[in-house]
XYZ file of C-alpha atoms in Angstrom:
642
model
C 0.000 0.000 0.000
C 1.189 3.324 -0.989
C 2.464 5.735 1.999
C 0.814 9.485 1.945
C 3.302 11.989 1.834
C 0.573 14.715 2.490
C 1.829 15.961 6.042
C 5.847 16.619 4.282
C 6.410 19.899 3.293
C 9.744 18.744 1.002
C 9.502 15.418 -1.054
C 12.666 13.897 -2.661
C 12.957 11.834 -5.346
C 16.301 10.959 -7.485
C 18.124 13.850 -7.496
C 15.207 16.021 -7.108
C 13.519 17.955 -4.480
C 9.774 19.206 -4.304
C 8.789 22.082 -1.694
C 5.390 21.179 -1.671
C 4.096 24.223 -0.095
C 6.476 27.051 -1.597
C 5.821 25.237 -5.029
C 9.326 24.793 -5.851
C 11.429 22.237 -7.528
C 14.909 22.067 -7.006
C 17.779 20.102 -9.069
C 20.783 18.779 -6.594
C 20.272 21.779 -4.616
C 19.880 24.369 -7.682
C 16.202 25.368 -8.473
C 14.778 25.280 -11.995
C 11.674 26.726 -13.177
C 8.429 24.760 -13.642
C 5.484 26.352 -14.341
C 2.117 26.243 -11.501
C 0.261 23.696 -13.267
C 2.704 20.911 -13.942
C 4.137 21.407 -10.299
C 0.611 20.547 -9.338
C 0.328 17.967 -10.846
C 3.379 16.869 -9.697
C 2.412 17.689 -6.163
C -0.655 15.502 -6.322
C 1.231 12.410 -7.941
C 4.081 13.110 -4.960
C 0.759 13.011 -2.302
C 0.119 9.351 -2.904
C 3.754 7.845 -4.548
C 2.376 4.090 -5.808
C -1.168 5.266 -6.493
C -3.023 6.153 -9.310
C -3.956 9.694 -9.705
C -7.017 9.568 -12.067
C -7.410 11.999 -15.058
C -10.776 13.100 -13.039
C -9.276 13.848 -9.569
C -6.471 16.045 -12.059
C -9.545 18.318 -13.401
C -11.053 18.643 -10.203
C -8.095 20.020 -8.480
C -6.616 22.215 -11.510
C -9.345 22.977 -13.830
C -13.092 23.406 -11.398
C -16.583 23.002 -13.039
C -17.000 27.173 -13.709
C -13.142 26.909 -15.456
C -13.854 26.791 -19.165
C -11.102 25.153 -21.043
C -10.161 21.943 -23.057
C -9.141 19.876 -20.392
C -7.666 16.910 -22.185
C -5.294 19.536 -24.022
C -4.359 21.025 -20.894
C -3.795 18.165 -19.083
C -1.509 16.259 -21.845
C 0.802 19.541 -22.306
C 1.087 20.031 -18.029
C 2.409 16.268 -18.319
C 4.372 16.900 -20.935
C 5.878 20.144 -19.606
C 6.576 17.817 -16.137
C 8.077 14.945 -17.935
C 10.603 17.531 -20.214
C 11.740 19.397 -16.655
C 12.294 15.847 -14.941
C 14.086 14.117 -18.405
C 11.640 11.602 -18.356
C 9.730 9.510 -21.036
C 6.137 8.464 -21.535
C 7.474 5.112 -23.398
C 10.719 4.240 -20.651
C 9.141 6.440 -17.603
C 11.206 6.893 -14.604
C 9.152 9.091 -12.658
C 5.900 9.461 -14.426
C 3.509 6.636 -15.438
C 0.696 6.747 -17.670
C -2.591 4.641 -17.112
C -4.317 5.122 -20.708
C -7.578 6.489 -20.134
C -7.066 6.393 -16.171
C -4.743 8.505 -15.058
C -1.271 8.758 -13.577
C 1.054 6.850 -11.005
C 4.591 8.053 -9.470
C 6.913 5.197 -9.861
C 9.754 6.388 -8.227
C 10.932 5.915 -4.686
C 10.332 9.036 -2.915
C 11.582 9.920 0.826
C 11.154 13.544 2.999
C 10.272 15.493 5.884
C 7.578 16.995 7.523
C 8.023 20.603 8.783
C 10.119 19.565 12.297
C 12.887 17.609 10.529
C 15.988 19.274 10.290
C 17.750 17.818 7.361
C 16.486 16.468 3.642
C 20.259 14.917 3.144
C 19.088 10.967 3.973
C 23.085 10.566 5.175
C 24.100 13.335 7.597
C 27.699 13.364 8.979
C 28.064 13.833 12.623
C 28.545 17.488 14.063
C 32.350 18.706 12.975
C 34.239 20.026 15.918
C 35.584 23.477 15.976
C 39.051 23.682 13.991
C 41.447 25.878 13.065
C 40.248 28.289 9.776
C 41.346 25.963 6.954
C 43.357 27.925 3.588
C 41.117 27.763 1.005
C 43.487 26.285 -1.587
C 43.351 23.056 0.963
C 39.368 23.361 1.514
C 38.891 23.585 -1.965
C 40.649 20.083 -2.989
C 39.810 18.602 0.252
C 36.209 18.360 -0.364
C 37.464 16.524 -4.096
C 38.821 13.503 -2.219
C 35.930 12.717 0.064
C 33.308 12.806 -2.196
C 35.127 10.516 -4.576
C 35.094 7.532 -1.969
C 31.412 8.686 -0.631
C 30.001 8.486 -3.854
C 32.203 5.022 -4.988
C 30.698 2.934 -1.390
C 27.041 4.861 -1.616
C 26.733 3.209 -5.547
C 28.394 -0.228 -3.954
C 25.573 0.342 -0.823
C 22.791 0.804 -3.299
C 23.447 -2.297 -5.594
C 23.518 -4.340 -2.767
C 20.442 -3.495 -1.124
C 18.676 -2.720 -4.476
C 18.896 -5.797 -6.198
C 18.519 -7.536 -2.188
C 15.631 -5.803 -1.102
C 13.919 -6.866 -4.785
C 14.867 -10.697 -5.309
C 12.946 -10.264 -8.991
C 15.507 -7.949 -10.180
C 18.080 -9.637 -11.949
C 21.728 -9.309 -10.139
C 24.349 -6.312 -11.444
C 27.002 -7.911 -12.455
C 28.020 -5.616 -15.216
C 27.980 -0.730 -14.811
C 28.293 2.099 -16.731
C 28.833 5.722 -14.876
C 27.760 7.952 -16.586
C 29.253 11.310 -16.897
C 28.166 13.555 -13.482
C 26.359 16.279 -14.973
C 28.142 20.007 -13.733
C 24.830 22.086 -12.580
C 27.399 24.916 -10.646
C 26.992 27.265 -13.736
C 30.787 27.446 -14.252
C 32.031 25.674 -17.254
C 35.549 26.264 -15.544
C 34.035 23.486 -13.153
C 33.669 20.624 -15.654
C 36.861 19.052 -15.081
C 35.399 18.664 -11.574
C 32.246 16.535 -12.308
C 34.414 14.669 -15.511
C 37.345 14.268 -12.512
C 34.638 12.637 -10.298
C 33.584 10.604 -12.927
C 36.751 9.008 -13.439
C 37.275 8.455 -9.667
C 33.676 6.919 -9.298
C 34.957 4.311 -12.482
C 37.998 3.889 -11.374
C 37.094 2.272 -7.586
C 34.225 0.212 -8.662
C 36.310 -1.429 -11.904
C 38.636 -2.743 -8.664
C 35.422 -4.233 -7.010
C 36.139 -7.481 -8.558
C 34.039 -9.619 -9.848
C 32.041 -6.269 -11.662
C 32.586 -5.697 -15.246
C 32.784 -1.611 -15.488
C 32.535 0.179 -18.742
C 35.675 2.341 -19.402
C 35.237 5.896 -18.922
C 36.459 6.469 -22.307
C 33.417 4.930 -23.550
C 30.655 6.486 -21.130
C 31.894 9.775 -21.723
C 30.347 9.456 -24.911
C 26.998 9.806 -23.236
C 27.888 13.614 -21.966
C 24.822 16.111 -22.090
C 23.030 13.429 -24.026
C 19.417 12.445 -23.258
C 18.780 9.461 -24.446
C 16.243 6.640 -22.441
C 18.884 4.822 -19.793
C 17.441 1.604 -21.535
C 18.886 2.400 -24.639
C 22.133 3.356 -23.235
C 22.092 -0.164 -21.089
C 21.396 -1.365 -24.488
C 24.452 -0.514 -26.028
C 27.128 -0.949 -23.501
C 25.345 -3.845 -22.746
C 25.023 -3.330 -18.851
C 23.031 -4.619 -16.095
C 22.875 -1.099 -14.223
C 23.617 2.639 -14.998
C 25.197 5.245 -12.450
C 24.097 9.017 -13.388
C 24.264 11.937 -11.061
C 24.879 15.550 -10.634
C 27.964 17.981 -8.768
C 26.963 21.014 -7.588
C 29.824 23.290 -6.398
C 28.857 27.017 -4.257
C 31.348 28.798 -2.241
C 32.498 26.719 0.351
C 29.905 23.736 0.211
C 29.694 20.695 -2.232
C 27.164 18.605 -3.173
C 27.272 15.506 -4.896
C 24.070 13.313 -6.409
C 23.833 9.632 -7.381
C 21.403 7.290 -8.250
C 21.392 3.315 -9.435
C 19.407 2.482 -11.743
C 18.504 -0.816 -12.762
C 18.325 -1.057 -16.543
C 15.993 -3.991 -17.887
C 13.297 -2.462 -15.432
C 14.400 0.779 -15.132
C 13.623 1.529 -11.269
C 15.813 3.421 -9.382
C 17.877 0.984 -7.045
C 19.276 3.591 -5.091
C 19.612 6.926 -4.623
C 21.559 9.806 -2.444
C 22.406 13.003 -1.924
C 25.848 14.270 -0.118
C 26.647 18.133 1.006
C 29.467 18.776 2.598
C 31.610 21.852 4.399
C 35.007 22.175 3.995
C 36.435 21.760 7.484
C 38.241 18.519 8.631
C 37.176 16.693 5.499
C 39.834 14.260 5.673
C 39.461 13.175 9.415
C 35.898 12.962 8.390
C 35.967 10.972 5.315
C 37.604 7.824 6.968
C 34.996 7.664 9.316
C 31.918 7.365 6.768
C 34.083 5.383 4.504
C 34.574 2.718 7.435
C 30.837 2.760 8.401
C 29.224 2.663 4.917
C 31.578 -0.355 4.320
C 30.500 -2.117 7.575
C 26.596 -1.346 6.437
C 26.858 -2.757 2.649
C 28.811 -6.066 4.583
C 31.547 -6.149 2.000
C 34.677 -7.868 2.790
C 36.953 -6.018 0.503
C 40.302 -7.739 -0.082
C 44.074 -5.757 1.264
C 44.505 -4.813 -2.243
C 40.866 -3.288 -2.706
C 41.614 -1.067 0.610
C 44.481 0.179 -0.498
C 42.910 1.456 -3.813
C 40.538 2.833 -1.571
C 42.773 5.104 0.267
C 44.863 6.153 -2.805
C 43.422 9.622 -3.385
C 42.306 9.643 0.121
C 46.144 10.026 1.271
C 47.041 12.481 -1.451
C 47.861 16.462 -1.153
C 44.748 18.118 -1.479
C 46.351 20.598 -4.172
C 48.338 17.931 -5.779
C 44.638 16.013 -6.183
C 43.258 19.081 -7.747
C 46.352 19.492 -10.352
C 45.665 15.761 -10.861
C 42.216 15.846 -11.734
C 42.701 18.883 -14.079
C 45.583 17.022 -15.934
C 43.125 13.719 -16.210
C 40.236 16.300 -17.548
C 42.773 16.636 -20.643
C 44.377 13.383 -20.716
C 42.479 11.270 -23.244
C 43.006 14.926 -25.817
C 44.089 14.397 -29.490
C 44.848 17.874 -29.208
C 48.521 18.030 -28.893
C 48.235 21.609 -27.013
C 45.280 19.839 -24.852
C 47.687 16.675 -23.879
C 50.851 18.979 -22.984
C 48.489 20.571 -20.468
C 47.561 17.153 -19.135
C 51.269 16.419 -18.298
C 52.234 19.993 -16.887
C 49.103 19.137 -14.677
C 50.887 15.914 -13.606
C 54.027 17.374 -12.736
C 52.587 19.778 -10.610
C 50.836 17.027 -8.861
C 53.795 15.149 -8.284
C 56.175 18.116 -7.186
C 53.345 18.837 -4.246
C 53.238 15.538 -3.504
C 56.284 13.026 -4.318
C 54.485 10.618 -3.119
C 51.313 10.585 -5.208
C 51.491 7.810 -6.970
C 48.436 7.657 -9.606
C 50.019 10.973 -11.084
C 53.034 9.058 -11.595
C 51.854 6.506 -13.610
C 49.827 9.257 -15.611
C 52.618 11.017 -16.013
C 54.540 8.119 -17.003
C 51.807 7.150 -19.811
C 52.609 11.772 -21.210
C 56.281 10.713 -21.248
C 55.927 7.378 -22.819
C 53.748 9.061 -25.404
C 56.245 11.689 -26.405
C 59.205 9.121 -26.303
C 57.367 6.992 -28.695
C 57.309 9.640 -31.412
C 60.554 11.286 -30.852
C 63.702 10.491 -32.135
C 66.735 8.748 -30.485
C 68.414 12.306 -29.910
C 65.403 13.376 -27.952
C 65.801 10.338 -25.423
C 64.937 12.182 -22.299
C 61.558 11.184 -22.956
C 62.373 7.598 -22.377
C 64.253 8.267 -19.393
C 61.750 9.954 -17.802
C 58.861 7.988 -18.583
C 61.226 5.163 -17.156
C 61.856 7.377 -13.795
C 58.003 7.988 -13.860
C 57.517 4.605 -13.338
C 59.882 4.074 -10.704
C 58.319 6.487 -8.508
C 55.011 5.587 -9.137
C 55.548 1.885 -7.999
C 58.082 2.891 -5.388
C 55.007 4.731 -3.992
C 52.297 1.849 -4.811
C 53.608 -0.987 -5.613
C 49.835 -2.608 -6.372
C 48.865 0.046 -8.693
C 47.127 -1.318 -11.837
C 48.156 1.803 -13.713
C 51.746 1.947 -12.701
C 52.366 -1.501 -14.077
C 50.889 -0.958 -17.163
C 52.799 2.182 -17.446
C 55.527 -0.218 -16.889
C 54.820 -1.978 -19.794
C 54.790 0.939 -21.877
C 58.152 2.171 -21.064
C 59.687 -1.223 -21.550
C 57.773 -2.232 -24.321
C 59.815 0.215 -26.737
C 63.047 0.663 -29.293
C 65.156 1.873 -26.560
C 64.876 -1.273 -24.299
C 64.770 -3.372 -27.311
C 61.223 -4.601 -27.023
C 61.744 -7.428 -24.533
C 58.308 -8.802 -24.641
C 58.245 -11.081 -22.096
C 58.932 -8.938 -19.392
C 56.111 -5.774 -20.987
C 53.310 -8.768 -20.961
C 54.083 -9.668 -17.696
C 53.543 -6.155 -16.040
C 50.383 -6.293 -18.184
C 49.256 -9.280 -16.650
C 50.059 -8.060 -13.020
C 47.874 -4.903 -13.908
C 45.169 -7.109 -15.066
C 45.246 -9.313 -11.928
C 44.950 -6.341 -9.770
C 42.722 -4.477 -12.180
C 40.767 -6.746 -14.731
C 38.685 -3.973 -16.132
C 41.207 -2.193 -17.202
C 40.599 -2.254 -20.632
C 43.816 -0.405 -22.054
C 45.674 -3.267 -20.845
C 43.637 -6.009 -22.399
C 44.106 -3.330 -25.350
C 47.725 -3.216 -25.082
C 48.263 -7.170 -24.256
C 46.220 -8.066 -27.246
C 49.025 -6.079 -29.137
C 51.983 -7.596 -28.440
C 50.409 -11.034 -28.897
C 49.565 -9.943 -32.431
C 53.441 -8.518 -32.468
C 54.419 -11.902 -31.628
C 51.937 -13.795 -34.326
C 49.919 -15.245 -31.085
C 46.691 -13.979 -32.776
C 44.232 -16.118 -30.722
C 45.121 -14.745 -27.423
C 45.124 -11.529 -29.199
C 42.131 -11.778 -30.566
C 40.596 -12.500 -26.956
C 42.182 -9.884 -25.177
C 41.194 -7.342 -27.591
C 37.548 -8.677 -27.670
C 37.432 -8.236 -23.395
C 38.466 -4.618 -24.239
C 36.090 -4.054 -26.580
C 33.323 -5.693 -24.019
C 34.995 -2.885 -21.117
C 35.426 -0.243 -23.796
C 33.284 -0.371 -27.013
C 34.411 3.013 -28.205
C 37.689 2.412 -28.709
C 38.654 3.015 -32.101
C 42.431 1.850 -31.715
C 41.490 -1.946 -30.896
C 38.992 -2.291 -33.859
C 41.707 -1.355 -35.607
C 43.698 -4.128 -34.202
C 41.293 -6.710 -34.322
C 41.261 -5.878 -38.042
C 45.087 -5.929 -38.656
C 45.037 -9.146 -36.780
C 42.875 -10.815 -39.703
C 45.006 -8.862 -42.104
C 48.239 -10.621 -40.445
C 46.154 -14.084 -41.108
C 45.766 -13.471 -44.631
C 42.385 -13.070 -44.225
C 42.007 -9.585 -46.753
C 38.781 -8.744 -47.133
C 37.748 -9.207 -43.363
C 40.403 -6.716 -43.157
C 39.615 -4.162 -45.267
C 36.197 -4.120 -43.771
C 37.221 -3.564 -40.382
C 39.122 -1.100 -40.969
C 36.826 0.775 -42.911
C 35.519 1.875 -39.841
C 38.277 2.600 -38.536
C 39.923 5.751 -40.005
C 40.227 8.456 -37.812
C 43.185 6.067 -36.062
C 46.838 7.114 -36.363
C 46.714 8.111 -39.863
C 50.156 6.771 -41.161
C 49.577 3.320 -39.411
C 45.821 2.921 -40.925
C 47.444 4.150 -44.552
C 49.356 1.584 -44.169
C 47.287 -1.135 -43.222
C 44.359 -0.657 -45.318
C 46.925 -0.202 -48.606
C 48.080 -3.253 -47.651
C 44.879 -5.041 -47.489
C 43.985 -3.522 -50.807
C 47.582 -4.444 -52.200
C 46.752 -8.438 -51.661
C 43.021 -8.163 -52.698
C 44.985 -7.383 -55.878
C 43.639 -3.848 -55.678
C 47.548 -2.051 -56.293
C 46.278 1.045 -58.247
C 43.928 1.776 -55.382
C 46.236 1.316 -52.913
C 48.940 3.315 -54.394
C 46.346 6.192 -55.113
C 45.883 5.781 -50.758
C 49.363 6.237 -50.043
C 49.912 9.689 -52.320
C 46.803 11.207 -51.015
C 48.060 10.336 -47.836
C 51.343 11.830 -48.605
C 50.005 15.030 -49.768
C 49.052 15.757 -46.274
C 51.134 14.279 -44.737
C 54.613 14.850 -46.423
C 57.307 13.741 -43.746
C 55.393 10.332 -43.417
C 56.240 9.030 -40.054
C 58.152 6.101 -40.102
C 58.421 5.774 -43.287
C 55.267 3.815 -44.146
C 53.905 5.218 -46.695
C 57.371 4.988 -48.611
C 58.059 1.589 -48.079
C 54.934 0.171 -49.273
C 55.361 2.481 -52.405
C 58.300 0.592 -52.355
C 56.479 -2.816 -52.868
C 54.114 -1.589 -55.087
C 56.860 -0.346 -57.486
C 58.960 -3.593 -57.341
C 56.219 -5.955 -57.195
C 55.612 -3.784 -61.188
C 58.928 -4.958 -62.231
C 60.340 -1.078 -61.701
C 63.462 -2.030 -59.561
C 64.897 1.822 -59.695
C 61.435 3.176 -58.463
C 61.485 0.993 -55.981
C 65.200 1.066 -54.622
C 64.728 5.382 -54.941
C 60.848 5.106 -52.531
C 63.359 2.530 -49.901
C 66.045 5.373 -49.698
C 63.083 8.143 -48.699
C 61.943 5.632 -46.612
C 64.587 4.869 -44.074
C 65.649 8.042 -44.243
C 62.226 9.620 -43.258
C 61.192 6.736 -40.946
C 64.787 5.254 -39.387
C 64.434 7.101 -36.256
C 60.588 6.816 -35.010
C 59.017 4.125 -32.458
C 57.327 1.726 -35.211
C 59.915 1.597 -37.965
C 59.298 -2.536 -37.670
C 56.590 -1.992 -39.911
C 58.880 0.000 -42.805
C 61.536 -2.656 -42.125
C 59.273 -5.444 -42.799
C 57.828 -4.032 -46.099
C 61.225 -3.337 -47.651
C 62.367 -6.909 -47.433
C 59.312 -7.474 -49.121
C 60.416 -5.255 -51.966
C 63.474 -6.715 -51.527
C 62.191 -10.311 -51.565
C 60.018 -8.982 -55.283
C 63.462 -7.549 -56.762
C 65.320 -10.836 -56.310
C 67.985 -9.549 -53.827
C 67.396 -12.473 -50.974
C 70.215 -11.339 -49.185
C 69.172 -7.727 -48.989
C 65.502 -8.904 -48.144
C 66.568 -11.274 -44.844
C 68.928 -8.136 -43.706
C 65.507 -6.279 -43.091
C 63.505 -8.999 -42.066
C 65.765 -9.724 -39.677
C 66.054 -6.115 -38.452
C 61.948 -5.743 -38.044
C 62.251 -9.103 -36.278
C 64.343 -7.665 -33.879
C 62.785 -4.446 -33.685
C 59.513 -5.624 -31.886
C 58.094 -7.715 -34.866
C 58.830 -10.959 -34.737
C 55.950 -12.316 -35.992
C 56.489 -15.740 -37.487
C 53.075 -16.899 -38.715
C 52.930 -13.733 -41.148
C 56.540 -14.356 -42.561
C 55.070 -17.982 -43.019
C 52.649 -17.072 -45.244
C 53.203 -13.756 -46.621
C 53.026 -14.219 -50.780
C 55.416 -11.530 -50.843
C 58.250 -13.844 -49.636
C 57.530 -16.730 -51.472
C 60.217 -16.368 -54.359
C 62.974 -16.836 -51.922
C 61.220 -19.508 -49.347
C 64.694 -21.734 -50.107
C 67.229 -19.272 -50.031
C 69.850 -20.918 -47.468
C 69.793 -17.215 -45.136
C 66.209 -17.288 -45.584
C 65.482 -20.852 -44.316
C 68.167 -20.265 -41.327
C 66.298 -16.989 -40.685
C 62.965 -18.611 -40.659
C 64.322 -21.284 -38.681
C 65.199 -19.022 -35.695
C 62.047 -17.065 -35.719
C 59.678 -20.367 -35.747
C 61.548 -21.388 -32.619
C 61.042 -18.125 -31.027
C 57.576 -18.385 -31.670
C 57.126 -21.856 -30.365
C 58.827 -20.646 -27.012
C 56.469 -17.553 -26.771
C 53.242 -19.800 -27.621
C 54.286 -22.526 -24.890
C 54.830 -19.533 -22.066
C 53.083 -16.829 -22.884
């Protein structure tokens, strides 16, 4: 039986709150207009939450007997108006549903107060003793910490009474968050909720066994309104986190709701406001006795994550969740702001390590596509890394930073020892989907293509909008000889590092037989593109020209090649293609000396050399057949341990 709410004054529901008698609607704290007649209507569905409000008892109240209007009209645009101000739907209804020809019913848990209660916030903190006047560079960032964690065990406390509470409901086993909307009015502030957002992902992707959707993926949803079904739907998820941060002078306030998707009924739902003093002290406390209420037995290395951002510098936590706002940028301007960020963190705080590892993953980037000369990049992506897992030594993201840094030219690609650190960030992270991402790599590297193939697929299942491992899981049926899978998959694929997609999907065309096509690729792709990184596009010209008989062509496109791409991070690729050409001009000897030297250069994969048509004029030249030897070996010793 439904309970009246008739004797509160304020009624909340989600992250909404109704002043029944002022006639005012507030957001997470913020007020937003809604006009007299859809609030009451509102007010009268918020009366009796579970009942049916009939279409008759809705005229009598708004429109009396001596009123002379069309009340049908009126009544369907005062719902409407309602439903637009809440974001709700008549067809997927989260608030609002319609009884055809009856009337309405409020489907959505509601709780409040009647005039003598003194808070609506359903989880108060105790009373905060008197401190010293805190500087408001610390109160600022302070508040940033807490309400990371609050949020992170409120969403774990909701799914486990939600689904308990309800045995129908089908269990979560699988969440999206979805971006926290900003509602302070400062755009400046965005990098706040977006921060949140990524703190909120990261904890619950370490609640093993849940399978959380990347950020990277959810963020796609940003300002979008779209039925939480349908967004369920296609990140194919059990439940859905949305919510709100409201920011005002020295207090905080952060909204959250569960929502369960097949049904659609909110699972859970909280508010959190905050002042700025003793935050810290504070947030242990209702961290500790949130975890005792949801009964979780969380594991050494789950508290630890816990506490990361908990123990950092409140200023080096605000640098670091500025320089995450940017990190994910294309923009090149964007991403050097994203490691300045970083290094501020880590000069407040030496001991912070999750800006480490971020840090580590700006330097690795920059060391990748810089030449030799400009090695400092290298060294301190390397020194990044250090101090990141001198600080934590169980942090997923420091290990697979580690991979990064060793998985490069300058330490000679040892494989082995990059897919182990991938594997330890796995086993302390498995939803980390840039290392499933990044281990599916090197397995292709290494002509392992069914474990690549299945790491790349669990990525895809953690991240579906990432571009770069489509584009793998394409080059890894290229690498198979199967062309036309290929060439499809990477169709879709194009706005991926332009010189290594060029190359790729010319030479997908190149075997389909499609060489005028594919040579008519790699000159548009010159033209805007000129110093051709690595030497790609050169090299494959290369092939084209010798595989036409035109030796001279060929040998003059080789020379541009290695002079062009010689010093950048995937010059395996360039190497690899000119011992084709080399292989097509008859010059064996030639053709093994850069075989060998992509081999060795992080591309030693032996099933593609195996099969490659390319190759097949010199399959029993002496240096070939010893060459071939070594790498098949090699590749047995990588599929038995690996």
């Amino acid at each position: 039986m439904a309970v009246s709410t008739s004797s509160r004054r304020t009624v909340r529901f989600g992250v909404f709150e109704a002043d029944l008698r002022s006639g005012e609607l507030r957001k997470s704290g913020t007020r937003i207009k809604l006009q007299e007649q859809p609030f009451q209507v509102l007010g009268m569905l918020l009366e009796r939450p579970g009942d049916v409000v009939t279409r008759d008892e809705l005229r009598q109240k708004l429109w009396p007997a001596d009123t002379f209007v069309d009340f049908d009209d009126g009544l369907n645009t005062a719902v409407k108006k309602l439903r637009d101000t809440l974001g709700d739907s008549a067809d997927t209804p989260r608030f609002i549903e319609t009884l055809p020809k009856r009337g309405y019913r409020f489907i959505a848990p509601v709780n409040g107060r009647d005039e003598s209660t003194a808070s609506v916030i359903p989880v108060q903190p105790a009373p905060i003793p008197p401190t010293a006047a805190t500087p408001p560079w610390r109160s600022r960032a302070l508040k940033l910490g807490l309400l990371g964690a609050v949020v992170v065990l409120g969403v774990l406390l909701g799914m486990r009474t939600g689904t308990g509470d309800n045995p129908a409901l089908a269990p979560v086993r699988s969440i999206a968050v979805l971006p926290l909307e900003n509602l302070s009015g400062d755009p400046s502030q965005e990098y706040l909720a977006d921060g949140l957002t990524d703190a909120l992902t990261t904890n619950l992707a370490q609640t093993a066994p849940l399978r959380v959707i990347s950020r990277t993926s959810a963020m796609n949803y940003k300002g979008k309104r779209k039925p939480v079904q349908d967004i369920a739907r296609e990140l194919n998820v059990d439940a859905l986190v949305e919510g709100s941060v409201v920011r005002s002078g020295e207090r905080i306030r952060v909204s959250a709701q569960l929502i369960h998707a097949a049904t659609d009924q909110h699972l859970w739902a909280q508010s959190y406001e905050r002042d700025v003093a003793d935050l810290l002290a504070l947030q242990d406390e209702i961290a500790q006795s949130v975890a005792r209420e949801i009964r979780v037995q969380l594991n050494p290395e789950q508290r630890r994550s816990m506490a990361r951002l908990r123990s950092a510098d409140p200023q080096a936590y605000d640098h670091y969740l500025r320089g995450r706002f940017y990190s994910d940028s294309k923009n090149p301007a964007e991403f050097e702001i994203s490691v300045r960020e970083m290094e501020q963190a880590v000069a407040l705080d030496p001991g912070f390590a999750p800006a480490w590892a971020q840090l580590a993953r700006g330097y690795s980037e920059r060391a990748f596509w810089s030449r030799p000369q400009e090695s400092q990049w290298a060294q301190k992506a390397t020194q990044a890394v250090e101090k990141a897992l001198s600080a934590d030594p169980d942090l997923p993201e420091a290990h697979l930073a580690r991979a990064n840094v060793l998985w490069t030219r300058a330490n000679r690609f040892p494989h082995e020892k990059a897919i182990a650190a991938e594997k330890r960030a796995l086993a302390l992270n498995p939803n980390l989907d840039e290392a499933h991402h990044l281990l599916g790599m090197k397995y292709l590297h290494l002509g392992l293509f069914e474990k690549g193939e299945r790491e790349m697929q669990t990525a895809l299942t953690l991240n579906p909008a990432n571009v770069g491992v489509r584009y793998r899981l394409a080059v890894n049926q290229l690498y198979q000889g199967n062309y036309q899978q290929a060439a499809a998959g990477l169709m879709g694929t194009r706005g991926y590092i332009p010189s290594l997609w060029t190359y790729q999907m010319a030479t997908a065309l190149f075997h389909l037989g499609k060489k005028e096509e594919a040579a008519a690729l790699l000159n548009d792709y010159l033209k805007e593109h000129p110093m051709d990184e690595g030497g790609v596009a050169n090299a494959l010209l290369a092939l084209i020209a010798a595989d036409a008989g035109d030796h001279a062509r060929a040998q003059a496109f080789i020379r541009t090649a290695i002079e062009k791409g010689k010093d950048f991070g995937h010059f395996h690729h360039t190497a690899f293609t000119i011992g084709e050409a080399y292989a097509r001009m008859h010059r064996p000897a030639d053709a093994v000396k850069w075989l060998k030297f992509a081999a060795e250069d992080g591309f030693p994969c032996y099933p593609l050399y195996a099969r490659d048509p390319n190759l097949d004029g010199m399959r029993s030249d002496p240096q070939f057949v010893v060459f071939m030897s070594t790498l098949r070996k090699q590749w047995e010793h990588y599929r038995a341990t690996l």
